[in-house]
Short mmCIF file of C-alpha atoms and ligand atoms in Angstrom, two decimals:
data_model
loop_
_atom_site.label_atom_id
_atom_site.label_comp_id
_atom_site.label_asym_id
_atom_site.label_seq_id
_atom_site.Cartn_x
_atom_site.Cartn_y
_atom_site.Cartn_z
CA UNK L 4 87.96 109.35 93.88
CA UNK L 5 91.07 107.40 94.60
CA UNK L 6 89.98 104.17 96.19
CA UNK L 7 92.53 101.44 96.65
CA UNK L 8 91.80 97.82 97.45
CA UNK L 9 94.58 96.03 99.20
CA UNK L 10 94.54 92.22 99.11
CA UNK L 11 96.64 89.34 100.34
CA UNK L 12 98.16 87.48 97.40
CA UNK L 13 99.15 84.17 98.97
CA UNK L 14 97.67 82.31 101.98
CA UNK L 15 97.37 85.36 104.23
CA UNK L 16 99.95 86.83 106.59
CA UNK L 17 101.70 88.71 103.79
CA UNK L 18 102.21 91.70 106.06
CA UNK L 19 99.04 93.50 105.03
CA UNK L 20 98.76 95.18 108.42
CA UNK L 21 101.96 97.11 107.93
CA UNK L 22 101.19 98.17 104.36
CA UNK L 23 97.63 99.15 105.27
CA UNK L 24 98.92 101.13 108.14
CA UNK L 25 101.48 102.80 105.92
CA UNK L 26 98.87 103.70 103.27
CA UNK L 27 96.35 104.70 105.92
CA UNK L 28 98.49 107.74 106.49
CA UNK L 29 97.18 109.11 103.19
CA UNK L 30 93.70 107.62 103.35
CA UNK L 31 90.72 109.31 104.94
CA UNK L 32 88.74 106.11 105.36
CA UNK L 33 89.96 102.56 106.01
CA UNK L 34 87.47 99.76 105.43
CA UNK L 35 87.50 96.04 106.32
CA UNK L 36 85.18 94.09 104.02
CA UNK L 37 85.40 90.38 104.87
CA UNK L 38 86.58 87.81 107.41
CA UNK L 39 86.54 88.30 111.12
CA UNK L 40 88.81 87.78 114.07
CA UNK L 41 90.45 84.84 112.31
CA UNK L 42 92.69 87.58 110.90
CA UNK L 43 95.55 89.06 112.83
CA UNK L 44 97.56 92.13 111.94
CA UNK L 45 100.72 93.18 113.69
CA UNK L 46 101.58 96.84 113.28
CA UNK L 47 104.67 98.51 114.67
CA UNK L 48 104.53 102.26 115.32
CA UNK L 49 107.75 103.66 116.69
CA UNK L 50 108.58 101.46 119.67
CA UNK L 51 105.01 100.21 120.02
CA UNK L 52 103.62 97.03 118.60
CA UNK L 53 99.87 96.63 118.11
CA UNK L 54 98.02 93.40 117.40
CA UNK L 55 94.63 93.85 115.74
CA UNK L 56 92.05 91.32 114.62
CA UNK L 57 88.90 93.15 113.64
CA UNK L 58 89.43 96.88 113.70
CA UNK L 59 91.27 98.28 110.64
CA UNK L 60 94.81 99.32 111.47
CA UNK L 61 93.93 102.87 110.30
CA UNK L 62 92.52 103.30 113.82
CA UNK L 63 96.04 104.13 114.98
CA UNK L 64 95.58 107.54 113.31
CA UNK L 65 93.13 109.63 115.32
CA UNK L 66 91.63 111.54 112.37
CA UNK L 67 90.78 108.55 110.15
CA UNK L 68 87.39 106.96 109.94
CA UNK L 69 87.60 103.18 110.22
CA UNK L 70 84.83 100.96 108.96
CA UNK L 71 83.88 97.36 109.63
CA UNK L 72 81.83 96.55 106.54
CA UNK L 73 78.79 94.35 106.04
CA UNK L 74 80.94 91.48 104.70
CA UNK L 75 82.74 91.05 108.03
CA UNK L 76 81.53 88.65 110.73
CA UNK L 77 81.83 90.17 114.18
CA UNK L 78 82.44 88.50 117.49
CA UNK L 79 81.19 91.29 119.76
CA UNK L 80 83.20 90.10 122.78
CA UNK L 81 86.40 90.22 120.75
CA UNK L 82 85.52 93.60 119.30
CA UNK L 83 84.95 95.05 122.77
CA UNK L 84 88.22 93.55 123.99
CA UNK L 85 89.97 95.16 121.06
CA UNK L 86 88.35 98.53 121.78
CA UNK L 87 89.48 98.27 125.39
CA UNK L 88 92.96 97.18 124.41
CA UNK L 89 93.27 100.21 122.13
CA UNK L 90 91.91 102.54 124.81
CA UNK L 91 94.41 101.17 127.31
CA UNK L 92 97.16 102.02 124.84
CA UNK L 93 95.88 105.56 124.47
CA UNK L 94 94.24 105.11 121.06
CA UNK L 95 90.95 106.92 120.44
CA UNK L 96 88.32 104.73 118.77
CA UNK L 97 85.49 107.25 118.35
CA UNK L 98 85.93 107.17 114.59
CA UNK L 99 84.95 103.54 114.21
CA UNK L 100 81.78 102.75 112.25
CA UNK L 101 80.22 99.30 112.01
CA UNK L 102 77.83 98.18 109.31
CA UNK L 103 74.35 97.39 110.56
CA UNK L 104 74.35 94.56 108.04
CA UNK L 105 77.43 92.76 109.35
CA UNK L 106 76.70 89.33 110.81
CA UNK L 107 77.33 88.47 114.44
CA UNK L 108 79.28 85.48 115.69
CA UNK L 109 77.30 83.63 118.35
CA UNK L 110 78.54 81.20 121.04
CA UNK L 111 77.14 78.23 119.12
CA UNK L 112 79.19 79.21 116.06
CA UNK L 113 82.40 78.83 118.03
CA UNK L 114 81.28 75.53 119.52
CA UNK L 115 80.27 74.21 116.09
CA UNK L 116 83.57 75.36 114.55
CA UNK L 117 85.34 73.07 117.03
CA UNK L 118 82.95 70.16 116.65
CA UNK L 119 82.81 70.25 112.85
CA UNK L 120 86.59 70.43 112.71
CA UNK L 121 87.02 67.49 115.15
CA UNK L 122 84.51 65.40 113.25
CA UNK L 123 86.60 65.76 110.09
CA UNK L 124 89.52 63.79 111.53
CA UNK L 125 92.35 63.70 108.99
CA UNK L 126 90.43 65.96 106.62
CA UNK L 127 90.45 68.85 109.12
CA UNK L 128 90.88 72.35 107.67
CA UNK L 129 92.97 73.73 110.52
CA UNK L 130 90.50 76.56 111.21
CA UNK L 131 91.20 79.23 113.79
CA UNK L 132 88.13 77.97 115.75
CA UNK L 133 86.75 81.47 116.06
CA UNK L 134 83.34 80.53 114.69
CA UNK L 135 83.96 82.22 111.34
CA UNK L 136 82.87 79.31 109.10
CA UNK L 137 79.63 78.56 111.00
CA UNK L 138 78.72 82.28 111.09
CA UNK L 139 79.04 82.50 107.29
CA UNK L 140 77.15 79.20 106.99
CA UNK L 141 74.21 80.79 108.80
CA UNK L 142 74.48 83.92 106.69
CA UNK L 143 74.19 81.83 103.51
CA UNK L 144 71.44 79.71 105.08
CA UNK L 145 69.55 82.96 105.81
CA UNK L 146 69.32 82.35 109.53
CA UNK L 147 72.16 84.63 110.63
CA UNK L 148 71.84 87.46 113.14
CA UNK L 149 73.02 90.86 111.94
CA UNK L 150 74.36 93.75 113.94
CA UNK L 151 71.07 95.64 113.43
CA UNK L 152 69.20 92.63 114.89
CA UNK L 153 71.53 92.50 117.88
CA UNK L 154 70.61 96.09 118.68
CA UNK L 155 66.87 95.36 118.60
CA UNK L 156 66.11 93.36 121.75
CA UNK L 157 62.82 91.94 120.51
CA UNK L 158 64.16 90.92 117.13
CA UNK L 159 67.28 89.44 118.68
CA UNK L 160 65.20 87.37 121.10
CA UNK L 161 63.07 86.03 118.26
CA UNK L 162 66.02 85.14 116.06
CA UNK L 163 67.84 83.56 118.97
CA UNK L 164 64.83 81.37 119.73
CA UNK L 165 64.68 80.15 116.16
CA UNK L 166 68.41 79.54 116.01
CA UNK L 167 68.66 77.77 119.36
CA UNK L 168 65.86 75.41 118.44
CA UNK L 169 67.91 74.19 115.50
CA UNK L 170 71.39 74.54 117.01
CA UNK L 171 70.55 72.84 120.29
CA UNK L 172 69.04 69.94 118.38
CA UNK L 173 72.21 69.67 116.35
CA UNK L 174 74.48 69.96 119.37
CA UNK L 175 72.65 67.48 121.57
CA UNK L 176 71.39 64.97 119.02
CA UNK L 177 74.15 64.92 116.42
CA UNK L 178 77.23 65.89 118.39
CA UNK L 179 76.05 64.63 121.82
CA UNK L 180 77.14 67.77 123.71
CA UNK L 181 75.20 70.27 125.83
CA UNK L 182 73.10 72.92 124.15
CA UNK L 183 73.04 76.65 124.96
CA UNK L 184 70.74 78.46 127.37
CA UNK L 185 68.81 81.34 125.86
CA UNK L 186 68.78 83.53 128.95
CA UNK L 187 72.55 83.29 129.33
CA UNK L 188 73.10 84.40 125.76
CA UNK L 189 70.47 87.14 126.01
CA UNK L 190 72.14 88.56 129.11
CA UNK L 191 75.62 88.43 127.59
CA UNK L 192 74.62 89.87 124.21
CA UNK L 193 72.49 92.69 125.67
CA UNK L 194 75.63 94.01 127.31
CA UNK L 195 77.45 93.86 123.97
CA UNK L 196 74.59 95.63 122.21
CA UNK L 197 74.65 98.47 124.73
CA UNK L 198 78.39 98.85 124.44
CA UNK L 199 78.50 98.75 120.62
CA UNK L 200 75.33 100.51 119.48
CA UNK L 201 76.99 103.89 119.09
CA UNK L 202 79.15 102.57 116.25
CA UNK L 203 76.26 101.21 114.16
CA UNK L 204 75.42 102.87 110.86
CA UNK L 205 74.83 102.27 107.16
CA UNK L 206 78.52 102.21 106.29
CA UNK L 207 77.93 102.03 102.53
CA UNK L 208 76.61 105.60 102.74
CA UNK L 209 79.66 106.76 104.68
CA UNK L 210 81.91 105.27 101.98
CA UNK L 211 79.90 106.77 99.10
CA UNK L 212 79.86 110.20 100.70
CA UNK L 213 83.61 110.03 101.19
CA UNK L 214 84.21 109.02 97.57
CA UNK L 215 81.86 111.71 96.31
CA UNK L 216 83.75 114.24 98.38
CA UNK L 217 87.04 113.25 96.72
CA UNK L 218 88.38 111.51 99.80
CA UNK L 219 90.86 108.64 99.73
CA UNK L 220 89.42 105.28 100.69
CA UNK L 221 91.49 102.23 101.48
CA UNK L 222 89.86 98.80 101.48
CA UNK L 223 91.78 96.42 103.65
CA UNK L 224 91.44 92.74 102.74
CA UNK L 225 92.12 90.03 105.30
CA UNK L 226 93.61 86.57 104.58
CA UNK L 227 94.69 85.94 100.98
CA UNK L 228 93.67 84.80 97.49
CA UNK L 229 94.41 81.14 98.15
CA UNK L 230 92.11 81.15 101.17
CA UNK L 231 89.22 82.51 99.06
CA UNK L 232 86.08 80.37 99.25
CA UNK L 233 85.75 80.26 95.44
CA UNK L 234 89.28 80.79 94.18
CA UNK L 235 91.44 79.32 96.92
CA UNK L 236 92.65 75.83 97.67
CA UNK L 237 89.14 74.59 98.46
CA UNK L 238 88.22 73.08 100.93
CA UNK L 239 91.32 74.36 102.77
CA UNK L 240 90.07 77.92 102.66
CA UNK L 241 88.27 80.41 104.83
CA UNK L 242 84.53 81.00 104.43
CA UNK L 243 84.75 84.50 102.99
CA UNK L 244 86.23 86.17 99.91
CA UNK L 245 89.64 87.75 100.46
CA UNK L 246 89.97 88.74 96.77
CA UNK L 247 89.57 92.29 95.49
CA UNK L 248 86.12 91.78 93.95
CA UNK L 249 84.75 91.07 97.40
CA UNK L 250 85.34 94.67 98.45
CA UNK L 251 82.29 95.64 96.40
CA UNK L 252 80.02 93.14 98.11
CA UNK L 253 81.52 93.42 101.56
CA UNK L 254 81.49 97.21 101.69
CA UNK L 255 78.56 98.09 99.44
CA UNK L 256 79.93 99.81 96.33
CA UNK L 257 80.20 99.05 92.63
CA UNK L 258 83.32 97.90 90.73
CA UNK L 259 83.33 101.20 88.84
CA UNK L 260 84.21 102.98 92.06
CA UNK L 261 87.48 101.15 92.62
CA UNK L 262 90.50 102.90 91.17
CA UNK L 263 93.35 100.55 92.03
CA UNK L 264 94.13 97.12 93.40
CA UNK L 265 97.34 96.46 95.27
CA UNK L 266 98.38 92.88 96.03
CA UNK L 267 100.51 92.27 99.10
CA UNK L 268 102.94 89.48 98.46
CA UNK L 269 105.68 88.15 100.69
CA UNK L 270 109.16 87.72 99.20
CA UNK L 271 108.71 84.03 100.04
CA UNK L 272 105.58 81.99 100.82
CA UNK L 273 103.89 80.92 104.07
CA UNK L 274 100.76 79.08 105.08
CA UNK L 275 99.06 78.26 108.39
CA UNK L 276 96.62 75.40 108.62
CA UNK L 277 96.31 72.33 106.41
CA UNK L 278 96.38 71.78 102.65
CA UNK L 279 98.90 71.40 99.81
CA UNK L 280 101.75 73.90 99.44
CA UNK L 281 104.05 73.13 96.47
CA UNK L 282 107.12 75.18 97.46
CA UNK L 283 107.01 74.24 101.15
CA UNK L 284 110.44 73.77 102.76
CA UNK L 285 110.30 71.21 105.53
CA UNK L 286 113.99 71.27 106.40
CA UNK L 287 116.53 73.79 107.58
CA UNK L 288 115.76 76.61 105.13
CA UNK L 289 112.08 76.51 106.11
CA UNK L 290 112.96 76.75 109.79
CA UNK L 291 115.37 79.59 109.05
CA UNK L 292 112.61 81.60 107.31
CA UNK L 293 110.25 80.84 110.18
CA UNK L 294 112.82 82.09 112.71
CA UNK L 295 114.04 85.19 110.93
CA UNK L 296 110.59 86.11 109.61
CA UNK L 297 108.89 85.45 112.99
CA UNK L 298 106.45 83.25 111.15
CA UNK L 299 104.05 82.39 113.95
CA UNK L 300 100.34 83.16 113.68
CA UNK L 301 99.16 86.44 115.24
CA UNK L 302 95.80 84.87 116.05
CA UNK L 303 96.61 81.30 117.04
CA UNK L 304 100.38 81.36 117.64
CA UNK L 305 100.76 78.36 115.34
CA UNK L 306 104.05 78.12 113.41
CA UNK L 307 103.55 79.04 109.76
CA UNK L 308 104.77 76.63 107.11
CA UNK L 309 107.40 78.38 104.95
CA UNK L 310 108.58 77.98 101.36
CA UNK L 311 110.12 79.71 98.34
CA UNK L 312 108.35 82.39 96.27
CA UNK L 313 105.83 80.78 93.93
CA UNK L 314 105.27 82.68 90.68
CA UNK L 315 102.38 80.40 89.68
CA UNK L 316 100.51 81.74 92.71
CA UNK L 317 101.60 85.30 91.95
CA UNK L 318 100.29 85.10 88.36
CA UNK L 319 97.06 83.59 89.63
CA UNK L 320 96.45 86.37 92.12
CA UNK L 321 97.31 89.05 89.54
CA UNK L 322 94.57 87.57 87.37
CA UNK L 323 91.92 86.82 90.02
CA UNK L 324 92.15 90.16 91.79
CA UNK L 325 93.20 92.23 88.76
CA UNK L 326 96.27 93.58 90.56
CA UNK L 327 97.60 96.87 89.21
CA UNK L 328 100.74 96.42 91.25
CA UNK L 329 102.30 94.54 94.13
CA UNK L 330 103.78 95.35 97.51
CA UNK L 331 106.57 92.88 98.19
CA UNK L 332 106.99 92.45 101.94
CA UNK L 333 109.68 91.00 104.20
CA UNK L 334 112.45 91.16 101.62
CA UNK L 335 114.90 91.60 104.52
CA UNK L 336 114.12 88.07 105.73
CA UNK L 337 115.95 86.71 102.67
CA UNK L 338 119.14 88.63 103.51
CA UNK L 339 122.11 86.37 104.21
CA UNK L 340 121.07 83.53 101.94
CA UNK L 341 123.66 82.35 99.50
CA UNK L 342 121.12 81.34 96.93
CA UNK L 343 117.41 82.01 96.56
CA UNK L 344 114.96 79.89 94.60
CA UNK L 345 111.92 81.07 92.67
CA UNK L 346 109.27 78.64 91.51
CA UNK L 347 108.46 79.57 87.89
CA UNK L 348 106.00 76.76 87.15
CA UNK L 349 105.10 73.22 88.18
CA UNK L 350 105.96 69.87 86.68
CA UNK L 351 103.35 67.15 86.93
CA UNK L 352 104.56 63.86 85.47
CA UNK L 353 105.83 64.87 82.03
CA UNK L 354 103.61 67.96 81.80
CA UNK L 355 104.36 71.56 82.64
CA UNK L 356 101.67 73.35 84.67
CA UNK L 357 101.68 77.14 84.38
CA UNK L 358 98.28 77.92 85.86
CA UNK L 359 97.21 77.24 89.42
CA UNK L 360 95.08 74.06 89.28
CA UNK L 361 91.58 73.67 90.72
CA UNK L 362 92.15 70.10 91.82
CA UNK L 363 94.04 69.66 95.07
CA UNK L 364 94.98 66.18 93.95
CA UNK L 365 96.66 67.73 90.92
CA UNK L 366 98.27 70.43 93.07
CA UNK L 367 99.65 67.81 95.47
CA UNK L 368 101.28 66.06 92.50
CA UNK L 369 102.90 69.25 91.23
CA UNK L 370 106.65 69.57 91.68
CA UNK L 371 107.98 73.11 91.60
CA UNK L 372 110.31 74.07 88.77
CA UNK L 373 112.95 76.28 90.33
CA UNK L 374 115.16 79.01 89.03
CA UNK L 375 118.08 79.90 91.28
CA UNK L 376 119.30 83.42 91.89
CA UNK L 377 122.27 84.62 93.91
CA UNK L 378 121.37 86.07 97.32
CA UNK L 379 122.79 89.16 99.04
CA UNK L 380 124.62 89.53 102.34
CA UNK L 381 124.27 93.29 102.90
CA UNK L 382 121.85 94.64 105.50
CA UNK L 383 118.95 96.17 103.55
CA UNK L 384 116.85 97.28 106.51
CA UNK L 385 117.61 100.96 106.08
CA UNK L 386 117.27 101.11 102.27
CA UNK L 387 115.13 104.11 101.30
CA UNK L 388 114.93 103.63 97.56
CA UNK L 389 115.17 100.81 95.07
CA UNK L 390 118.70 101.82 94.08
CA UNK L 391 119.86 101.44 97.70
CA UNK L 392 119.25 97.70 97.46
CA UNK L 393 122.10 95.38 96.50
CA UNK L 394 122.03 94.43 92.80
CA UNK L 395 121.15 90.83 93.70
CA UNK L 396 118.07 92.03 95.62
CA UNK L 397 117.11 94.35 92.74
CA UNK L 398 117.42 91.46 90.30
CA UNK L 399 115.33 89.21 92.52
CA UNK L 400 112.53 91.81 92.63
CA UNK L 401 112.70 92.44 88.90
CA UNK L 402 112.45 88.73 88.22
CA UNK L 403 109.44 88.10 90.47
CA UNK L 404 107.69 91.12 89.00
CA UNK L 405 108.34 89.83 85.49
CA UNK L 406 107.12 86.33 86.34
CA UNK L 407 104.03 87.62 88.15
CA UNK L 408 103.15 90.04 85.36
CA UNK L 409 102.67 93.08 87.60
CA UNK L 410 104.90 95.98 88.62
CA UNK L 411 106.08 96.47 92.19
CA UNK L 412 105.02 99.69 93.91
CA UNK L 413 106.11 99.08 97.51
CA UNK L 414 108.92 97.06 99.10
CA UNK L 415 109.07 96.14 102.78
CA UNK L 416 112.54 95.88 104.27
CA UNK L 417 111.73 95.66 107.99
CA UNK L 418 108.89 95.71 110.49
CA UNK L 419 108.78 99.44 111.12
CA UNK L 420 106.51 101.81 109.26
CA UNK L 421 109.58 103.68 108.02
CA UNK L 422 111.24 100.56 106.65
CA UNK L 423 109.32 100.79 103.42
CA UNK L 424 110.51 101.68 99.94
CA UNK L 425 107.91 103.49 97.89
CA UNK L 426 108.28 103.20 94.16
CA UNK L 427 104.95 104.69 93.34
CA UNK L 428 102.43 106.51 95.50
CA UNK L 429 98.99 105.02 95.36
CA UNK L 430 96.99 107.99 96.54
P1 IMP U 512 88.94 79.89 109.42
O1 IMP U 512 89.04 81.16 108.66
O2 IMP U 512 89.15 80.05 110.91
O3 IMP U 512 87.70 79.12 109.10
O4 IMP U 512 90.15 78.97 108.95
C1 IMP U 512 90.23 78.42 107.63
C2 IMP U 512 91.65 78.42 107.11
O5 IMP U 512 92.06 79.76 106.89
C3 IMP U 512 92.70 77.83 108.06
O6 IMP U 512 93.70 77.21 107.28
C4 IMP U 512 93.29 79.03 108.75
O7 IMP U 512 94.59 78.82 109.22
C5 IMP U 512 93.26 80.03 107.59
N1 IMP U 512 93.23 81.43 108.02
C6 IMP U 512 92.16 82.11 108.49
N2 IMP U 512 92.49 83.39 108.75
C7 IMP U 512 93.78 83.52 108.43
C8 IMP U 512 94.68 84.64 108.44
O8 IMP U 512 94.35 85.77 108.80
N3 IMP U 512 95.95 84.39 108.03
C9 IMP U 512 96.33 83.16 107.60
N4 IMP U 512 95.53 82.11 107.57
C10 IMP U 512 94.26 82.29 107.97
MG1 MG U 513 97.71 87.51 109.92
#
């Protein structure tokens, strides 16, 4: 029962889309288990580039089953757009299955995401304003609307009434903006229900049956460890759990059924949104990484903040998600640099900090301790095996693996599916 969980190991945007897509080739099932359309995956197949937000990138293979698990929050309008986008590009989406237990993003969630964010002033999180946080708030408050409820007109109407009573009060009385009209939402969401009902099922059963039948299942995490609600740089996090353990909750299986965890980690570090980032490069080198690495958000288009590889973060993610190995992505972006820095630990006053701190105040006071390594000038974009890489690149990888405490099983050397060095096959 080879089941692999793939997780982001930094602040998201590690290039998970490409690795998922690459591994999907061997998987029978690809499962999303948390987040929503705050995520954005860019996948390049041949000459074609695909941008996906909700549907697992495994959809690009016609014979794979793709699952949106119960832990995901779904904006039905966005999902339908994505289905239509894929259809217009000749991709068949019949093999998509959506958990009946997944929660639905409502118009008031998006409005509240904006209003809550604005009201925070300087303390704003920098959310994607897709309604993700407020949808998970309602889920935890036990007033959310699930996919199964959306499909049941009577139930949906009842839940909408209850929600609008509270939300419209909040919108008009606290935020001083207009509330929402029930009939408008009913009309809009009935259309969504009709369009999406054929995908609804108990996806946990589909996954269990696949595992029982010896099939390969790939769990595709969105975002990254440091955006995890519990383990990330709280409050500058997303409202779900991007770590490996969340696959169990967000897909409906036990930890005993997971065979391997692969952490996707960029050869340097990036972050979109607010919050401390110890190895951030504000000057030329940061802009260079942003340029060469095309570090602009797939979802919001915002420039990503860039910095050197941080081994404190790598060690943290190895521990929190129990990584068996890592996929190091975008190594080619570092080509051409004379010297490359690796952060091995932090210095705070006269103390050395080796473990990622809980306090953001502490984190903001941490100065990275750097080790310098010589760069390489050779083009590595067509390297097929580890030995094809220049010695300096090999040494860089060996060092980050040693500092992180996990072996490397995949190396990304370019955007294409073929520009991937496989050290060890996961399935
Ligand atoms: P939210 O998920 O829209 O609530 O945003 C919360 C924080 O997570 C913000 O800093 C976002 O920029 C960040 N974030 C959410 N999704 C992603 C992602 O897929 N990649 C990178 N950052 C993300
Ligand atoms: Mg992304």
